Amino acid sequence: MTIVDASAPEAATVSTDGLLGGYRLMSGSFDEMCGEGGQPRPHWEYVARALDLLGAAELRDRDRDLRGILRENGVTYNVYANAQRSERLWALDPIPVLLTSSEWNTIEQGLIQRAELLDLVLRDLYGPRKLLGRGTLPAAVVYAHPGFLRPCDGLLPSTGQWLHLYAADLARHADGSVCVIGDRAQAPSGMGYALENRTVLSNIFPSLYRDSRVHRLALFFRSLRGALNRLDPAGRENSRVVVLTPGPESETYFEHAYLANHMGYPLVQGSDLGARDGHVWLNTVDGLRPVDVILRRVDDVYCDPLELRPDSLLGVPGVLAGARLGNVALANPLGTSLLDNAGLMAYLPALARELLGEELRLPSVQTWWCGDPQQREHVLQNLSALVIKPIVPHPIPASVFGAVTSAEQRARVTEEIRARPHLYVGQEHVPLSTVPVFVDGRLEARRMVLRAFLAGAEGGYVCMPGGLARVAGHADSWIVSNQYGGLSKDVWIIASEPERQVALPEPRMEPLAVTRDGDDVPGRIADNLFWLGRYSERAEASARLLREVLLRLIGSDRAPGDAAFRILLGTVTRQTCTYPGFVGVEAEATLAAPEGELLAVLADRNRVGSLRYNVEAIVRAARSVRDRLSGDASRVINLLEREFSQACDVEAAMRALQRVITLLTAFAGFCGESMTRGQGWRFLEIGRHLERAVSTIGILDCLFAPAEPNAPALWEALLAIVHSAKTYRRRYRSRLQPVPVLDLILADESNPRSVAYQLAQIEARVADLDTARGARRGAAARLALDALTRVRLFDVESVVPMAEGDAALRLLLAGLRERLSALSNELGHQYFTHVEPPQQLVPLR
Amino acid sequence: MRFSIVHTTRYRYALPASLCHNEAHLRPRDGCGQVCEYSRLVVEPTPAVLHERVDHFGNAVTYFAVQEPHRALTVTVTSRVAVDRAETLPNTAASLPWELLVERVREDHGPADGGDDAREFALESPMAPTTAELAAFAAPSFAPGRPVLEGVHELTRRIYSEFAYDPNFTTVATPVTEVLAQRRGVCQDFAHLAIACLRSLGLPARYVSGYIETNTAPGVGGLRGADASHAWFSVYEPTLGWIDFDPTNNQVVGRRHVTVAWGRDYGDVTPLKGVMFAGGAHRLEVAVQMTREEG
């Protein structure tokens, strides 16, 4: 392989001054933007001129905005380098790739033909296998491919479309002709990122986007929704479609949540589903709900541990039997990974002639399958000129031999091919087209692969007008992969005529029945929402406590060794459970110089119980329920994570705390204002109130000590921490007395910060949970009512004659704590039913 | 010859299981020198779902799900099978030279009758991989031009005499390369070993699961593999069809063998497997009773 140096003398340069002036073409590659003379192609002229006018400085600003939007929207991609997962911000270049609608039309026709062809191939190979009998396709292309799943043989019905979703990776030869370099059929990824890219780009270039007459993506997603609905085996109007994800650790989890959200389907994991009675059910807090269609993002072999990979925890045991019985449909059906098969490419022209009676319109990269002796010889003779690949797509390019250069490599590859010839292909080397990428304030040519997406439609396929372009991470790199630092681009199909009216007729125009349903909450989601509520409240309580302590630390009126301040520091340790901290016999030194410990409780992510630790727990819980939160609420969460990097001294910590408190309040507000009052919201609210009750009880226990000589100072701190100082002052001016303090914080149900208020809310929400399920008052509701009644019956005046009054208060607080903890467990037991992972029975030998 | 077979499999769990999905390859096949006159599969407790189908290889498969809490799962299959096979091998010397078979299979277009496609069985499978060591182990039996069935017969004999039958050495997951290195295993291992050796040469071979009649006469040692399911292998020869060999007993597969299912390897025809929820630890008990019926 030869790598063309962008600065090589033969490289042509665009003559324009400004941004375009520095754009250097790569020789040997077709450039998307510029023709051979270095001038922008006609369909690029408008965008090229606009970019040039914007200039590097402005484009840099837009690029910053773009990254800001991606960050706020939490658009991420999980990277598995060095066996350690890290979540990386989605990389999007601000410059779109442009194609004319007339060229796209040709590509589209080719892709539709290809999808139809692959669908026919799939149906034959999992059915009569006439292609193998007639010898059109060598048997080993099928039988040696691990994607040929024998349990799926004969699974699919004999009519209708089986390949519902299909993606193809497209590349250009040096002469600009387009070919397919990869087929992705089992669970193609990227269409959600394509949609997000479009959203972001239309946001940062509103007028450029508007004036460029770009084909919209919305229709494609409407077709997809229609295709999924049509899959419902029972043909119902309102079928239940779910999106099955491997979970937040999955590479493209963001996209799963984004698509689920965009299409209005619940996002579920295997453990949320169960097979019973030959059907698949979604386990919700309201009981089991039948699932009709599964849009899966889990690979074939992981979908059913009974019949496929027994060690999979991502699937649903029995789902294949449900599909076989015709009770549930999967998109794509299990077994489609057989089409992700480079060996097939060598035979597609013949297959097109045989199955369609047509020539293949869109060629594949020229491919020689080594299972055929003649083709194998060609490959072995031309090892250095060809790209050698396994027929099974592999995410790690190291397994792709690539072009073979050294003699030693040649020997190794030859040996491997001879040992398992049917598992390898040789492919011609496609130079890939280049496209301008904005890096370091200038445009640089990088190689690109474009992924196109198709969805089944009545009588054929619909192609997304656009796609996901991926470009190499470096100017001289051939590896176009998000796992290896590549960038993505939006793809604009530019209408040469006014926007094509491809509008599908609105599928069904019958009036919709009004419903307030549509809120299936799986137990796992309820669990995460509950803990999201708890963690966000816990974080807020810690933040308010820390702020109060830091204020006093900065304030000059504090006498050294101030007893009240020491109690306050102890409260920090007790409330955040960051022992030993300021508590215990060893604490003297820490108490004398508390800054370090306070900053650690604020910002040390490795300290269990620290504010940052809680914020990370919020982020995790929020990620698991991503599709349930409003965009605004998610954005706030994404901003929260960034507040800690600066908190290295007390002043900076104060500023960080202020912002964290504001963000947490904003998060609570967004949830309160935009979540429907369904079961999901109830769990979030119960979690929030339960945590606030627990933390207020804890604060009372620590700081409400009327016998203490400096009690008033503590009461003042107490009122400030629970955010009730203003109310107190309005009612009682500046006279601090124990009974009014206790009444306001413990018993006053009109104070949204009081314990009684939290308990009343919990009682009401828990009762609603039961009502919504049509159940009578359960154990959780009884515990909530018990706790509330205890507070209501407690006589706050009785604490004034100190000794026994204080004992009664401690008893009450202990009783409340116990009930709240039981309530939390009861909810977990009743609703979050953590199904134990399934286990394999010892197979019979 | 007619056999009545009662095959009972029982799982006992430490804790109640709430749900169990299972798949069984336990009904004997028809054809291949036998007729399954009767077969009944009973699951205790009664499954809520039970679905029969025919798999990729033509075997009968039963899927069932028990949905009530249960602490034991019992599957009993009662079958009556009439067997009529030759007790001797066909004329092995008349079979194709093995290299020719390798070539034939490669160029073959598969069966016209919808039967097994020999091409599929010449390729490696998860439990019967192809390696250079396996090919080397097979090589002494496959001199150039040797009729394939002679070679297979000798390979069978070598496995029987060079390998120790040792039920405590291997598990379901023991790779065949380990069996080759240690020279011990049970019937499944020997079948996989033979299959992997043949495929390493490019020859088509399949895995057969079934039963073998015990020698009941007092003082005579029983045949191995008789307490539970037995396994052997089968090799394809274009004019003779599939010919079975039993490397565990160095026997021709004749009238004392009953075929239940075949596939590429054990993974395709596991007699009984399942996935359960809750249930904790569990124990497995198996009993096979095979009796000759008179007349």
PDB file of C-alpha atoms in Angstrom, chain B residues 42-140:
ATOM      1  CA  VAL B  42     -43.458 -36.692  29.471  1.00  0.00           C
ATOM      2  CA  VAL B  43     -42.339 -33.704  31.503  1.00  0.00           C
ATOM      3  CA  GLU B  44     -43.063 -33.363  35.187  1.00  0.00           C
ATOM      4  CA  PRO B  45     -44.302 -30.803  36.276  1.00  0.00           C
ATOM      5  CA  THR B  46     -46.521 -30.339  33.249  1.00  0.00           C
ATOM      6  CA  PRO B  47     -45.038 -27.656  31.026  1.00  0.00           C
ATOM      7  CA  ALA B  48     -47.162 -24.631  30.105  1.00  0.00           C
ATOM      8  CA  VAL B  49     -45.698 -24.645  26.611  1.00  0.00           C
ATOM      9  CA  LEU B  50     -44.521 -27.617  24.605  1.00  0.00           C
ATOM     10  CA  HIS B  51     -43.628 -27.347  20.959  1.00  0.00           C
ATOM     11  CA  GLU B  52     -42.255 -30.000  18.625  1.00  0.00           C
ATOM     12  CA  ARG B  53     -40.269 -29.264  15.502  1.00  0.00           C
ATOM     13  CA  VAL B  54     -37.745 -30.769  13.137  1.00  0.00           C
ATOM     14  CA  ASP B  55     -34.322 -29.149  13.216  1.00  0.00           C
ATOM     15  CA  HIS B  56     -31.775 -28.309  10.519  1.00  0.00           C
ATOM     16  CA  PHE B  57     -30.494 -31.900  10.526  1.00  0.00           C
ATOM     17  CA  GLY B  58     -33.908 -33.543  10.447  1.00  0.00           C
ATOM     18  CA  ASN B  59     -33.928 -34.434  14.149  1.00  0.00           C
ATOM     19  CA  ALA B  60     -37.052 -34.141  16.273  1.00  0.00           C
ATOM     20  CA  VAL B  61     -36.658 -31.360  18.837  1.00  0.00           C
ATOM     21  CA  THR B  62     -38.954 -30.621  21.736  1.00  0.00           C
ATOM     22  CA  TYR B  63     -39.066 -27.172  23.311  1.00  0.00           C
ATOM     23  CA  PHE B  64     -40.906 -26.832  26.603  1.00  0.00           C
ATOM     24  CA  ALA B  65     -41.245 -24.331  29.408  1.00  0.00           C
ATOM     25  CA  VAL B  66     -42.215 -25.049  32.998  1.00  0.00           C
ATOM     26  CA  GLN B  67     -43.683 -21.875  34.454  1.00  0.00           C
ATOM     27  CA  GLU B  68     -44.782 -22.956  37.910  1.00  0.00           C
ATOM     28  CA  PRO B  69     -42.397 -22.975  40.878  1.00  0.00           C
ATOM     29  CA  HIS B  70     -40.740 -26.376  41.003  1.00  0.00           C
ATOM     30  CA  ARG B  71     -37.859 -28.068  42.799  1.00  0.00           C
ATOM     31  CA  ALA B  72     -37.400 -30.948  40.396  1.00  0.00           C
ATOM     32  CA  LEU B  73     -37.759 -31.413  36.692  1.00  0.00           C
ATOM     33  CA  THR B  74     -38.218 -34.866  35.231  1.00  0.00           C
ATOM     34  CA  VAL B  75     -38.203 -35.723  31.560  1.00  0.00           C
ATOM     35  CA  THR B  76     -39.093 -39.272  30.643  1.00  0.00           C
ATOM     36  CA  VAL B  77     -38.955 -40.516  27.095  1.00  0.00           C
ATOM     37  CA  THR B  78     -40.390 -43.916  26.332  1.00  0.00           C
ATOM     38  CA  SER B  79     -39.682 -45.220  22.834  1.00  0.00           C
ATOM     39  CA  ARG B  80     -40.021 -48.393  20.833  1.00  0.00           C
ATOM     40  CA  VAL B  81     -37.601 -48.722  17.948  1.00  0.00           C
ATOM     41  CA  ALA B  82     -37.302 -51.532  15.387  1.00  0.00           C
ATOM     42  CA  VAL B  83     -33.722 -51.853  14.132  1.00  0.00           C
ATOM     43  CA  ASP B  84     -32.704 -53.620  10.979  1.00  0.00           C
ATOM     44  CA  ARG B  85     -29.083 -53.045   9.981  1.00  0.00           C
ATOM     45  CA  ALA B  86     -26.277 -55.149   8.641  1.00  0.00           C
ATOM     46  CA  GLU B  87     -23.908 -56.371  11.350  1.00  0.00           C
ATOM     47  CA  THR B  88     -20.910 -55.987   9.086  1.00  0.00           C
ATOM     48  CA  LEU B  89     -19.335 -53.129   7.250  1.00  0.00           C
ATOM     49  CA  PRO B  90     -19.893 -52.878   3.508  1.00  0.00           C
ATOM     50  CA  ASN B  91     -16.925 -53.780   1.377  1.00  0.00           C
ATOM     51  CA  THR B  92     -14.543 -51.102   2.605  1.00  0.00           C
ATOM     52  CA  ALA B  93     -12.030 -51.810  -0.139  1.00  0.00           C
ATOM     53  CA  ALA B  94     -14.609 -50.763  -2.709  1.00  0.00           C
ATOM     54  CA  SER B  95     -15.025 -47.297  -1.232  1.00  0.00           C
ATOM     55  CA  LEU B  96     -13.540 -44.237  -2.928  1.00  0.00           C
ATOM     56  CA  PRO B  97      -9.900 -43.364  -2.413  1.00  0.00           C
ATOM     57  CA  TRP B  98     -10.038 -40.809   0.363  1.00  0.00           C
ATOM     58  CA  GLU B  99      -8.433 -37.941  -1.601  1.00  0.00           C
ATOM     59  CA  LEU B 100     -11.012 -38.397  -4.317  1.00  0.00           C
ATOM     60  CA  LEU B 101     -13.789 -38.122  -1.755  1.00  0.00           C
ATOM     61  CA  VAL B 102     -12.296 -34.871  -0.433  1.00  0.00           C
ATOM     62  CA  GLU B 103     -12.386 -33.483  -3.949  1.00  0.00           C
ATOM     63  CA  ARG B 104     -15.853 -34.853  -4.742  1.00  0.00           C
ATOM     64  CA  VAL B 105     -17.357 -33.305  -1.665  1.00  0.00           C
ATOM     65  CA  ARG B 106     -15.842 -29.957  -2.458  1.00  0.00           C
ATOM     66  CA  GLU B 107     -17.274 -29.945  -5.942  1.00  0.00           C
ATOM     67  CA  ASP B 108     -20.554 -31.505  -4.986  1.00  0.00           C
ATOM     68  CA  HIS B 109     -23.728 -29.473  -5.230  1.00  0.00           C
ATOM     69  CA  GLY B 110     -25.420 -31.057  -2.273  1.00  0.00           C
ATOM     70  CA  PRO B 111     -28.252 -33.523  -2.019  1.00  0.00           C
ATOM     71  CA  ALA B 112     -31.170 -33.321  -4.391  1.00  0.00           C
ATOM     72  CA  ASP B 113     -33.384 -35.114  -1.878  1.00  0.00           C
ATOM     73  CA  GLY B 114     -33.136 -32.467   0.879  1.00  0.00           C
ATOM     74  CA  GLY B 115     -31.005 -34.804   3.011  1.00  0.00           C
ATOM     75  CA  ASP B 116     -27.821 -33.792   4.775  1.00  0.00           C
ATOM     76  CA  ASP B 117     -25.393 -31.772   2.751  1.00  0.00           C
ATOM     77  CA  ALA B 118     -22.055 -33.583   3.051  1.00  0.00           C
ATOM     78  CA  ARG B 119     -20.272 -30.281   2.402  1.00  0.00           C
ATOM     79  CA  GLU B 120     -21.471 -28.969   5.748  1.00  0.00           C
ATOM     80  CA  PHE B 121     -19.920 -31.922   7.590  1.00  0.00           C
ATOM     81  CA  ALA B 122     -16.504 -31.554   6.017  1.00  0.00           C
ATOM     82  CA  LEU B 123     -16.065 -28.170   7.720  1.00  0.00           C
ATOM     83  CA  GLU B 124     -14.939 -27.701  11.274  1.00  0.00           C
ATOM     84  CA  SER B 125     -17.563 -27.047  13.959  1.00  0.00           C
ATOM     85  CA  PRO B 126     -17.208 -25.588  17.465  1.00  0.00           C
ATOM     86  CA  MET B 127     -16.498 -28.946  19.165  1.00  0.00           C
ATOM     87  CA  ALA B 128     -14.752 -30.640  16.266  1.00  0.00           C
ATOM     88  CA  PRO B 129     -12.160 -28.172  14.990  1.00  0.00           C
ATOM     89  CA  THR B 130      -9.652 -28.907  12.273  1.00  0.00           C
ATOM     90  CA  THR B 131      -5.989 -28.673  13.198  1.00  0.00           C
ATOM     91  CA  ALA B 132      -2.649 -29.837  11.861  1.00  0.00           C
ATOM     92  CA  GLU B 133      -2.124 -32.122  14.904  1.00  0.00           C
ATOM     93  CA  LEU B 134      -5.426 -33.879  14.292  1.00  0.00           C
ATOM     94  CA  ALA B 135      -4.567 -34.351  10.636  1.00  0.00           C
ATOM     95  CA  ALA B 136      -1.196 -35.729  11.688  1.00  0.00           C
ATOM     96  CA  PHE B 137      -2.822 -38.184  14.087  1.00  0.00           C
ATOM     97  CA  ALA B 138      -5.123 -39.402  11.305  1.00  0.00           C
ATOM     98  CA  ALA B 139      -2.427 -39.542   8.624  1.00  0.00           C
ATOM     99  CA  PRO B 140      -1.009 -43.053   9.323  1.00  0.00           C
TER     100      PRO B 140
END
